[in-house]
Coordinates of C-alpha atoms in Angstrom, one line a residue:
M785 CA 0.0 0.0 0.0
K786 CA 2.8 2.4 1.0
K787 CA 4.7 1.6 -2.2
N788 CA 1.5 2.4 -4.3
I789 CA 1.1 5.8 -2.5
L790 CA 4.8 6.6 -3.1
F791 CA 4.5 5.7 -6.7
L792 CA 1.4 7.8 -7.2
T793 CA 3.0 10.8 -5.5
L794 CA 6.1 10.6 -7.7
L795 CA 3.9 10.2 -10.7
C796 CA 1.9 13.4 -9.8
L797 CA 5.1 15.3 -9.2
F798 CA 6.5 14.1 -12.6
A799 CA 3.3 15.0 -14.3
G800 CA 3.3 18.5 -12.6
A801 CA 6.8 19.1 -13.8
R802 CA 5.9 18.0 -17.3
A803 CA 2.9 20.3 -17.3
Q804 CA 4.8 23.4 -16.0
T805 CA 4.0 26.4 -18.2
A806 CA 5.3 30.0 -18.4
D807 CA 4.0 33.1 -20.2
V808 CA 7.3 33.7 -21.9
I809 CA 10.5 31.7 -22.3
I810 CA 13.8 33.2 -23.5
R811 CA 16.1 30.5 -24.8
N812 CA 19.8 30.3 -25.8
A813 CA 20.7 33.7 -24.4
K814 CA 24.0 34.9 -23.2
I815 CA 22.9 35.9 -19.8
I816 CA 24.4 38.8 -17.8
D817 CA 22.5 38.7 -14.6
G818 CA 23.3 42.2 -13.2
T819 CA 25.7 41.2 -10.4
G820 CA 28.8 42.1 -12.4
N821 CA 29.7 38.4 -12.7
S822 CA 30.6 36.9 -16.0
W823 CA 28.0 36.0 -18.6
Y824 CA 26.7 32.4 -19.1
Y825 CA 24.5 30.7 -21.6
G826 CA 21.0 29.9 -20.4
D827 CA 17.3 30.3 -20.6
I828 CA 14.8 32.5 -18.7
A829 CA 11.2 31.6 -17.9
V830 CA 8.7 34.4 -17.1
K831 CA 5.3 34.0 -15.5
N832 CA 2.8 36.5 -14.0
G833 CA 5.3 39.4 -14.4
K834 CA 8.0 37.6 -12.5
I835 CA 11.1 35.6 -13.4
L836 CA 10.1 32.0 -12.8
Q837 CA 13.4 30.3 -13.5
T838 CA 16.8 30.9 -15.0
G839 CA 19.5 28.6 -16.3
R840 CA 19.1 25.6 -18.5
L841 CA 15.4 24.9 -18.6
A842 CA 13.9 21.6 -19.3
S843 CA 12.5 21.2 -22.8
S844 CA 9.2 20.1 -21.2
I845 CA 8.5 23.7 -19.9
T846 CA 6.2 25.4 -22.4
A847 CA 5.1 29.0 -22.8
R848 CA 2.6 31.0 -24.9
R849 CA 5.6 32.7 -26.4
T850 CA 9.2 31.5 -26.9
I851 CA 12.0 33.9 -27.9
D852 CA 15.1 32.4 -29.4
A853 CA 17.8 34.7 -28.1
G854 CA 20.7 32.8 -29.8
G855 CA 23.5 35.2 -30.6
L856 CA 21.9 37.9 -28.3
T857 CA 22.6 39.0 -24.7
A858 CA 19.9 39.1 -22.0
A859 CA 20.2 41.5 -19.1
P860 CA 18.0 43.1 -16.4
G861 CA 16.0 46.1 -17.7
F862 CA 18.1 49.3 -17.3
I863 CA 17.2 51.7 -14.4
D864 CA 17.7 55.4 -15.1
V865 CA 18.0 57.1 -11.8
H866 CA 18.0 60.7 -13.0
T867 CA 15.1 61.8 -15.3
H868 CA 12.6 64.6 -15.6
I869 CA 9.5 63.0 -17.0
E870 CA 6.8 65.1 -15.3
G871 CA 4.3 66.2 -17.9
D872 CA 5.9 64.2 -20.7
E873 CA 4.3 60.9 -19.6
L874 CA 0.9 62.4 -20.4
K875 CA 2.1 63.3 -24.0
V876 CA 4.1 60.1 -24.7
P877 CA 3.1 57.3 -22.2
T878 CA 4.8 54.7 -24.4
A879 CA 8.1 56.4 -23.7
E880 CA 9.9 55.1 -26.8
S881 CA 13.0 57.2 -26.2
F882 CA 13.6 55.3 -23.0
I883 CA 12.3 51.9 -24.1
Y884 CA 14.4 51.8 -27.3
D885 CA 17.4 52.5 -25.2
G886 CA 16.8 49.5 -22.9
V887 CA 15.3 51.5 -20.0
T888 CA 12.5 49.9 -18.1
T889 CA 12.5 51.9 -14.9
V890 CA 13.1 55.6 -14.3
V891 CA 13.4 57.8 -11.2
T892 CA 12.0 61.2 -11.7
G893 CA 11.7 64.3 -9.4
N894 CA 15.3 65.1 -9.7
C895 CA 17.2 68.5 -9.4
G896 CA 14.7 69.7 -6.7
S897 CA 11.8 69.6 -9.2
S898 CA 8.9 67.2 -8.7
N899 CA 5.2 67.0 -8.2
L900 CA 4.5 68.4 -4.7
D901 CA 1.7 65.9 -4.1
I902 CA 3.5 62.6 -4.7
G903 CA 0.4 60.6 -3.7
R904 CA -1.7 62.3 -6.3
Y905 CA 1.0 62.0 -9.0
F906 CA 1.3 58.3 -8.4
R907 CA -2.5 57.8 -8.6
Q908 CA -2.4 59.6 -12.0
L909 CA 0.3 57.3 -13.2
D910 CA -1.7 54.3 -12.0
S911 CA -4.6 55.4 -14.2
L912 CA -2.4 56.5 -17.1
H913 CA -0.3 53.3 -17.5
T914 CA 3.1 54.0 -19.0
S915 CA 5.4 51.6 -20.8
I916 CA 8.1 52.2 -18.1
N917 CA 8.1 51.8 -14.3
V918 CA 8.3 55.1 -12.4
A919 CA 9.7 56.0 -9.0
S920 CA 10.0 59.6 -7.8
L921 CA 11.9 61.8 -5.4
I922 CA 10.3 64.8 -3.7
G923 CA 11.9 68.1 -4.9
H924 CA 13.2 70.7 -2.5
N925 CA 12.5 73.6 -4.9
D926 CA 8.8 72.8 -5.1
V927 CA 8.6 72.3 -1.3
R928 CA 10.4 75.6 -0.7
R929 CA 8.3 77.5 -3.3
A930 CA 5.1 76.2 -1.7
V931 CA 6.1 77.6 1.7
I932 CA 8.3 80.6 1.1
G933 CA 8.0 81.4 -2.6
A934 CA 10.9 82.5 -4.7
T935 CA 12.5 85.0 -2.3
D936 CA 16.1 85.1 -1.2
R937 CA 15.8 84.5 2.6
A938 CA 16.0 81.8 5.2
P939 CA 12.8 80.0 6.4
S940 CA 11.4 80.9 9.8
P941 CA 11.2 78.0 12.3
D942 CA 7.5 77.6 11.4
E943 CA 8.3 77.6 7.7
Q944 CA 11.0 75.0 8.2
Q945 CA 8.5 72.8 10.0
R946 CA 6.0 73.2 7.2
M947 CA 8.6 72.2 4.6
E948 CA 9.6 69.2 6.7
A949 CA 5.9 68.2 6.9
L950 CA 5.6 68.3 3.1
V951 CA 8.7 66.0 2.8
A952 CA 7.2 63.6 5.4
K953 CA 3.9 63.4 3.5
A954 CA 5.7 62.7 0.2
M955 CA 7.8 60.0 1.9
E956 CA 4.7 58.4 3.4
D957 CA 3.1 58.5 -0.1
G958 CA 6.1 56.5 -1.6
A959 CA 8.8 58.9 -2.6
V960 CA 12.3 57.3 -2.6
G961 CA 14.0 60.4 -1.2
L962 CA 14.7 64.1 -1.3
S963 CA 16.3 65.9 -4.3
T964 CA 17.8 69.4 -4.5
G965 CA 18.7 71.6 -7.4
L966 CA 20.9 74.2 -5.7
I967 CA 21.6 76.2 -8.9
Y968 CA 17.9 76.7 -9.6
L969 CA 15.2 79.0 -8.1
P970 CA 14.4 78.9 -5.3
G971 CA 16.8 76.2 -4.1
M972 CA 19.8 78.4 -4.7
Y973 CA 18.8 80.5 -1.7
A974 CA 18.7 77.6 0.8
K975 CA 21.6 77.4 3.2
T976 CA 23.0 74.0 4.2
P977 CA 21.1 73.7 7.6
E978 CA 17.7 74.1 5.8
V979 CA 18.6 71.1 3.5
V980 CA 19.9 69.1 6.4
G981 CA 16.6 69.5 8.2
L982 CA 14.6 68.2 5.2
A983 CA 17.1 65.4 4.6
K984 CA 16.7 64.2 8.2
V985 CA 13.0 63.7 7.5
A986 CA 13.7 61.7 4.3
A987 CA 16.2 59.6 6.3
R988 CA 13.6 58.7 8.9
Y989 CA 11.6 57.0 6.1
G990 CA 14.6 55.2 4.7
G991 CA 15.0 57.6 1.8
L992 CA 18.2 59.0 0.1
Y993 CA 19.4 62.5 -0.7
A994 CA 20.0 63.2 -4.5
T995 CA 21.6 66.5 -5.3
H996 CA 22.3 68.7 -8.3
M997 CA 25.0 70.4 -6.4
R998 CA 25.5 74.2 -6.0
N999 CA 28.4 74.2 -8.5
E1000 CA 29.9 71.8 -11.1
G1001 CA 32.8 74.0 -12.3
D1002 CA 35.1 76.5 -10.5
A1003 CA 33.7 75.8 -7.0
V1004 CA 33.0 72.1 -7.5
E1005 CA 35.0 70.9 -4.5
A1006 CA 33.1 73.2 -2.1
A1007 CA 29.8 71.9 -3.6
I1008 CA 30.9 68.3 -3.1
N1009 CA 31.8 69.0 0.5
E1010 CA 28.4 70.5 1.1
A1011 CA 26.7 67.4 -0.3
L1012 CA 28.8 65.2 1.9
T1013 CA 28.1 67.4 4.9
I1014 CA 24.4 67.1 4.4
G1015 CA 24.7 63.3 4.2
R1016 CA 26.7 63.1 7.4
E1017 CA 24.6 65.5 9.4
A1018 CA 21.3 64.0 8.2
G1019 CA 22.5 60.4 8.4
I1020 CA 21.3 59.7 4.9
P1021 CA 22.7 58.0 1.8
V1022 CA 23.9 60.6 -0.9
E1023 CA 23.6 60.5 -4.6
I1024 CA 25.5 63.2 -6.5
S1025 CA 23.7 63.8 -9.7
H1026 CA 25.3 64.1 -13.2
F1027 CA 28.8 64.1 -11.8
K1028 CA 31.0 66.2 -14.1
I1029 CA 33.6 68.9 -14.4
G1030 CA 32.4 71.9 -16.3
G1031 CA 34.6 74.6 -18.0
K1032 CA 37.8 74.2 -19.9
Q1033 CA 39.7 75.9 -17.1
N1034 CA 38.7 73.0 -14.8
W1035 CA 39.5 70.0 -17.1
G1036 CA 41.4 67.3 -15.3
R1037 CA 40.0 68.0 -11.9
S1038 CA 37.9 64.8 -12.0
K1039 CA 40.9 63.0 -10.3
T1040 CA 40.4 65.3 -7.3
T1041 CA 36.6 65.1 -7.2
V1042 CA 36.3 61.3 -7.6
A1043 CA 38.9 61.0 -4.8
M1044 CA 36.7 63.1 -2.6
V1045 CA 33.8 60.7 -3.1
E1046 CA 36.0 57.7 -2.5
K1047 CA 37.4 59.2 0.7
A1048 CA 33.9 59.8 2.0
R1049 CA 33.0 56.2 1.3
R1050 CA 36.1 54.9 3.2
E1051 CA 34.9 57.0 6.1
G1052 CA 31.5 55.3 6.1
L1053 CA 29.3 57.6 4.1
E1054 CA 27.1 55.8 1.6
V1055 CA 27.7 58.1 -1.3
T1056 CA 27.4 57.3 -5.0
I1057 CA 27.3 59.2 -8.2
D1058 CA 25.6 59.1 -11.6
Q1059 CA 26.8 60.4 -15.0
Y1060 CA 25.6 60.9 -18.6
P1061 CA 28.3 59.8 -21.2
Y1062 CA 28.6 63.1 -23.0
T1063 CA 30.8 66.2 -23.0
A1064 CA 27.9 68.6 -23.0
S1065 CA 25.3 69.4 -20.4
S1066 CA 21.7 70.7 -20.8
T1067 CA 19.7 73.1 -18.7
S1068 CA 18.0 76.5 -18.7
L1069 CA 19.4 79.6 -20.4
R1070 CA 18.8 81.6 -17.2
T1071 CA 21.4 79.6 -15.3
M1072 CA 23.9 81.9 -17.2
L1073 CA 22.6 84.9 -15.2
P1074 CA 24.0 85.7 -11.7
D1075 CA 22.0 84.1 -8.9
W1076 CA 20.9 87.5 -7.4
A1077 CA 19.3 88.4 -10.7
L1078 CA 16.9 85.5 -10.5
S1079 CA 15.5 86.3 -7.1
G1080 CA 11.7 86.6 -7.0
G1081 CA 10.9 84.6 -10.1
T1082 CA 9.9 85.5 -13.6
D1083 CA 8.3 88.9 -13.0
S1084 CA 11.3 90.1 -11.0
I1085 CA 13.7 88.8 -13.6
Q1086 CA 11.8 90.6 -16.3
Y1087 CA 11.8 93.8 -14.3
R1088 CA 15.6 93.7 -13.8
L1089 CA 16.3 93.0 -17.5
K1090 CA 14.1 95.9 -18.5
T1091 CA 15.7 98.4 -16.0
P1092 CA 18.8 99.8 -17.8
A1093 CA 20.9 100.3 -14.7
I1094 CA 20.2 96.8 -13.3
R1095 CA 20.6 95.2 -16.7
K1096 CA 24.0 96.8 -17.1
K1097 CA 25.1 95.5 -13.7
I1098 CA 24.0 92.0 -14.8
A1099 CA 25.8 92.2 -18.1
D1100 CA 29.0 93.6 -16.6
E1101 CA 29.1 90.8 -14.1
M1102 CA 28.5 88.1 -16.8
Y1103 CA 31.1 89.6 -19.1
G1104 CA 33.7 89.6 -16.2
I1105 CA 33.0 85.9 -15.4
Y1106 CA 33.3 84.8 -19.1
K1107 CA 36.4 87.0 -19.6
K1108 CA 38.0 85.4 -16.6
R1109 CA 37.3 82.0 -18.1
G1110 CA 39.2 83.0 -21.2
L1111 CA 36.1 82.9 -23.4
R1112 CA 36.0 85.0 -26.6
H1113 CA 32.6 83.9 -27.7
L1114 CA 29.5 82.1 -26.3
D1115 CA 29.5 79.5 -29.1
Y1116 CA 29.6 76.7 -26.4
A1117 CA 25.9 77.5 -25.6
V1118 CA 23.4 76.1 -28.0
V1119 CA 19.6 76.6 -28.0
A1120 CA 17.7 73.3 -27.7
Y1121 CA 14.2 74.8 -27.7
F1122 CA 13.1 78.4 -27.7
K1123 CA 9.3 78.6 -27.9
P1124 CA 9.0 82.3 -29.0
D1125 CA 11.2 81.6 -32.1
T1126 CA 11.8 77.9 -32.9
T1127 CA 14.0 78.9 -35.9
L1128 CA 16.7 79.5 -33.3
N1129 CA 16.7 75.9 -32.2
G1130 CA 20.1 74.3 -32.8
K1131 CA 21.9 77.6 -33.1
N1132 CA 24.5 78.8 -30.7
I1133 CA 24.6 82.2 -29.0
Q1134 CA 27.4 83.5 -31.3
E1135 CA 25.3 82.6 -34.3
I1136 CA 22.1 84.1 -32.9
N1137 CA 24.0 87.3 -32.0
K1138 CA 25.1 87.7 -35.6
L1139 CA 21.5 87.0 -36.8
R1140 CA 20.4 89.9 -34.7
G1141 CA 22.8 92.2 -36.3
R1142 CA 25.2 92.7 -33.4
K1143 CA 28.9 92.8 -33.5
S1144 CA 30.6 89.5 -33.0
N1145 CA 32.1 89.9 -29.6
L1146 CA 31.6 88.7 -26.0
R1147 CA 29.9 91.9 -24.7
E1148 CA 27.3 91.8 -27.5
E1149 CA 26.7 88.1 -27.0
V1150 CA 26.0 88.7 -23.4
Q1151 CA 23.3 91.1 -24.5
T1152 CA 21.8 88.5 -26.7
V1153 CA 21.6 86.1 -23.7
L1154 CA 19.8 88.8 -21.8
D1155 CA 17.4 89.4 -24.7
L1156 CA 16.5 85.7 -25.0
S1157 CA 16.1 85.5 -21.2
S1158 CA 13.7 88.4 -21.3
E1159 CA 11.8 87.1 -24.3
G1160 CA 10.9 83.8 -22.7
N1161 CA 14.0 81.8 -21.6
A1162 CA 15.3 78.8 -23.5
G1163 CA 16.3 75.2 -23.1
M1164 CA 20.0 75.0 -23.8
V1165 CA 22.9 72.5 -24.5
F1166 CA 26.3 73.6 -23.1
H1167 CA 29.5 72.2 -24.5
G1168 CA 32.0 72.4 -21.7
M1169 CA 33.5 69.1 -20.6
S1170 CA 36.5 67.0 -21.6
E1171 CA 36.3 63.5 -22.9
E1172 CA 39.2 62.5 -20.6
D1173 CA 37.2 63.6 -17.5
V1174 CA 34.1 61.7 -18.8
K1175 CA 36.1 58.5 -19.1
Y1176 CA 37.9 58.9 -15.8
I1177 CA 34.6 59.4 -13.9
M1178 CA 33.0 56.5 -15.9
Q1179 CA 35.6 54.1 -14.5
Y1180 CA 34.6 54.8 -10.9
P1181 CA 32.8 51.6 -9.7
F1182 CA 30.1 53.3 -7.7
N1183 CA 28.9 55.4 -10.6
M1184 CA 25.6 54.8 -12.4
F1185 CA 24.6 55.9 -15.9
A1186 CA 21.6 58.3 -16.1
S1187 CA 20.2 60.4 -19.0
D1188 CA 19.0 63.5 -17.1
A1189 CA 16.3 63.6 -19.7
S1190 CA 12.6 63.8 -20.2
I1191 CA 10.5 61.5 -22.4
R1192 CA 11.3 62.9 -25.8
E1193 CA 8.6 64.1 -28.1
F1194 CA 9.8 62.9 -31.5
N1195 CA 11.0 65.8 -33.8
V1196 CA 10.2 68.5 -31.2
G1197 CA 13.1 70.9 -30.6
V1198 CA 16.8 70.1 -30.8
P1199 CA 17.3 68.5 -27.4
H1200 CA 20.4 66.9 -25.9
P1201 CA 21.0 63.4 -27.5
R1202 CA 21.3 61.8 -24.0
G1203 CA 17.4 61.5 -24.0
Y1204 CA 17.7 58.9 -26.7
G1205 CA 21.0 57.2 -26.5
T1206 CA 22.6 57.2 -23.0
N1207 CA 22.8 53.4 -22.5
A1208 CA 23.4 52.5 -26.1
R1209 CA 26.3 55.0 -26.1
V1210 CA 27.9 53.4 -23.1
L1211 CA 27.5 49.9 -24.5
G1212 CA 28.6 50.8 -28.0
K1213 CA 31.2 53.5 -27.7
Y1214 CA 32.7 53.0 -24.3
V1215 CA 32.3 49.2 -23.8
R1216 CA 32.6 47.7 -27.3
D1217 CA 34.7 50.3 -29.2
E1218 CA 36.9 52.0 -26.6
K1219 CA 36.9 49.3 -23.9
V1220 CA 36.7 51.7 -21.1
L1221 CA 34.5 49.2 -19.2
R1222 CA 33.8 45.5 -19.3
L1223 CA 30.3 44.7 -20.6
E1224 CA 29.3 43.0 -17.3
E1225 CA 30.4 46.0 -15.3
A1226 CA 28.5 48.4 -17.4
I1227 CA 25.4 46.3 -17.0
R1228 CA 25.9 46.2 -13.2
R1229 CA 26.0 50.0 -13.2
M1230 CA 22.7 50.1 -15.2
T1231 CA 20.8 47.5 -13.1
S1232 CA 21.7 46.2 -9.7
L1233 CA 23.7 49.2 -8.5
P1234 CA 20.8 51.7 -9.0
A1235 CA 18.3 49.2 -7.7
Q1236 CA 20.3 48.7 -4.5
K1237 CA 20.8 52.5 -4.1
F1238 CA 17.2 53.5 -4.6
R1239 CA 15.9 50.4 -2.8
L1240 CA 14.0 48.9 -5.7
T1241 CA 14.2 45.6 -4.0
D1242 CA 12.7 43.3 -6.8
R1243 CA 14.5 44.9 -9.8
G1244 CA 18.0 45.0 -11.2
L1245 CA 18.8 41.2 -11.2
L1246 CA 17.9 38.2 -13.3
L1247 CA 16.9 36.0 -10.5
P1248 CA 13.8 33.9 -9.7
G1249 CA 11.1 36.0 -8.0
Y1250 CA 12.4 39.3 -9.4
A1251 CA 10.3 41.5 -11.7
A1252 CA 10.6 40.4 -15.3
D1253 CA 12.1 43.6 -16.6
I1254 CA 14.5 42.2 -19.3
V1255 CA 16.4 43.6 -22.2
I1256 CA 17.7 41.4 -25.0
F1257 CA 20.3 43.1 -27.3
N1258 CA 23.2 42.5 -29.6
P1259 CA 26.5 43.9 -28.0
D1260 CA 28.1 43.9 -31.5
T1261 CA 25.5 46.2 -33.0
V1262 CA 24.0 48.3 -30.2
K1263 CA 24.5 51.9 -31.1
D1264 CA 23.3 55.4 -30.2
L1265 CA 22.2 57.3 -33.3
S1266 CA 21.1 60.5 -31.7
T1267 CA 23.5 63.4 -32.2
F1268 CA 23.6 67.1 -31.2
T1269 CA 22.6 68.2 -34.7
A1270 CA 20.1 65.4 -35.4
P1271 CA 18.9 64.2 -32.0
H1272 CA 15.6 62.6 -32.9
Q1273 CA 16.9 59.1 -33.6
Y1274 CA 16.2 56.0 -31.5
S1275 CA 19.0 53.7 -30.4
T1276 CA 19.4 50.4 -32.3
G1277 CA 20.4 46.9 -31.2
F1278 CA 17.7 46.2 -28.7
S1279 CA 15.7 43.3 -30.1
Y1280 CA 13.3 42.7 -27.2
V1281 CA 12.3 44.5 -24.1
L1282 CA 10.1 43.1 -21.4
V1283 CA 8.5 45.2 -18.7
N1284 CA 6.9 43.3 -15.8
G1285 CA 6.8 40.3 -18.1
D1286 CA 5.0 41.9 -21.0
I1287 CA 6.9 42.1 -24.3
T1288 CA 7.1 45.8 -25.0
V1289 CA 9.7 45.7 -27.8
D1290 CA 9.3 42.7 -30.1
Q1291 CA 11.9 42.3 -32.9
A1292 CA 13.0 45.9 -32.4
K1293 CA 9.4 47.3 -32.6
H1294 CA 7.4 48.8 -29.8
T1295 CA 4.3 46.8 -29.3
G1296 CA 2.3 49.5 -27.6
A1297 CA 2.3 47.6 -24.3
R1298 CA 2.0 49.9 -21.3
S1299 CA 2.8 47.6 -18.5
G1300 CA 4.9 49.9 -16.3
Q1301 CA 4.1 50.2 -12.6
V1302 CA 4.5 52.9 -10.0
L1303 CA 7.3 51.9 -7.7
R1304 CA 6.3 53.3 -4.3
H1305 CA 9.0 53.3 -1.6
K1306 CA 7.9 51.5 1.5
P1307 CA 9.3 53.1 4.7

């Protein structure tokens, strides 16, 4: 009798194994699991949005869809920790510019700019359904503006408490941490203790502190020290955003700045950095103006620019700064998008200055900057970094790759190419062609490192039980096509992309699937 029961039990188990099914099976892939370990050949089974099994799967396991990944590499979906998608997800919920670059998860709310009501924002995303997963930081600039406005002063004790309450509410609603943009209004007016107080609140909920530092050029070391001080005093992990060295006069200082980060890590501070793999940055035209000229917001800026004596003071100060840097022209500054006159898109300040009939010199080009600022501001691309610094920073092991981009609207403006090609550029140019990094190491920086830092606990690795965010690409052909002059081109080489188990790119074509999820941080 016992033998019969044992036989029947084994028969049922065998039948169950034979009957095992999955939603998707990926076979014959060269698997890079995200740990940084070497690749291996194997298969991946996906069911109910999760990875069911990895390794050599039995031929008896069946699926509704089988992908033959022979000759291709499978990796976890890429996690872009520094984006600005607010508003764009409504226009382009399919997020092709990210999906075709292998990105399955983004963190938005960076540089101090976010939705103030994170709970409401997440509910909107739940209803919208995007093709990418979304996590968000709570932005200091929006918190400060809601309580103090755009004025240049310190908060009162009551105002500090009100700001801290807004951060607490955002963290309770699922924000992953606090971000600052200390070159932007009104964050530029915040002193270090103000930020420490807000960071302490985020720390209580297990969040991190992500910062666009106060300076990334001449005063970069002081700015790094401030970021590290905030981390130490608040007891919070630090993420230094788009780590770079700006201005030709500062080229080569990456050896000093990276060493500062490494020293802080040795001393016990959990500090990491992220980087976009380009020698140009992108931000607002008005960042070219002195900080004091921006106080009070748009109306106050317009008043100053239209008052001759104040405008002259602004122009003289700007001229002095650029002269000290050894600049003869402002040709490094290129308009990405200028709504009042889109014919200027793609032209640099020197060219625009000539178009406006001015003499081709630095003083006149400063006046052109002030005119554009008065007419409506502009999105800009600034060419000011060295390739050697980019590569040196790239080799730092606790550095992630991030686009610092929105979801691109195809053929709108002349934006920075990083919004289309960040990851493909790393994999093609810096891994395959120039061998700055090993492929496995680059994948670790795009997957498990950001997942660990931002506490996305079920992402970033190809392991059973993890979310089935998977990219399948050809390392020999992956390439960024987007350029500064012709940016609206999707990356190539990504044959398949799965988001939460749903095939979102199928044979290099977006399927229209919108299976992304809101990734709420759980305190």
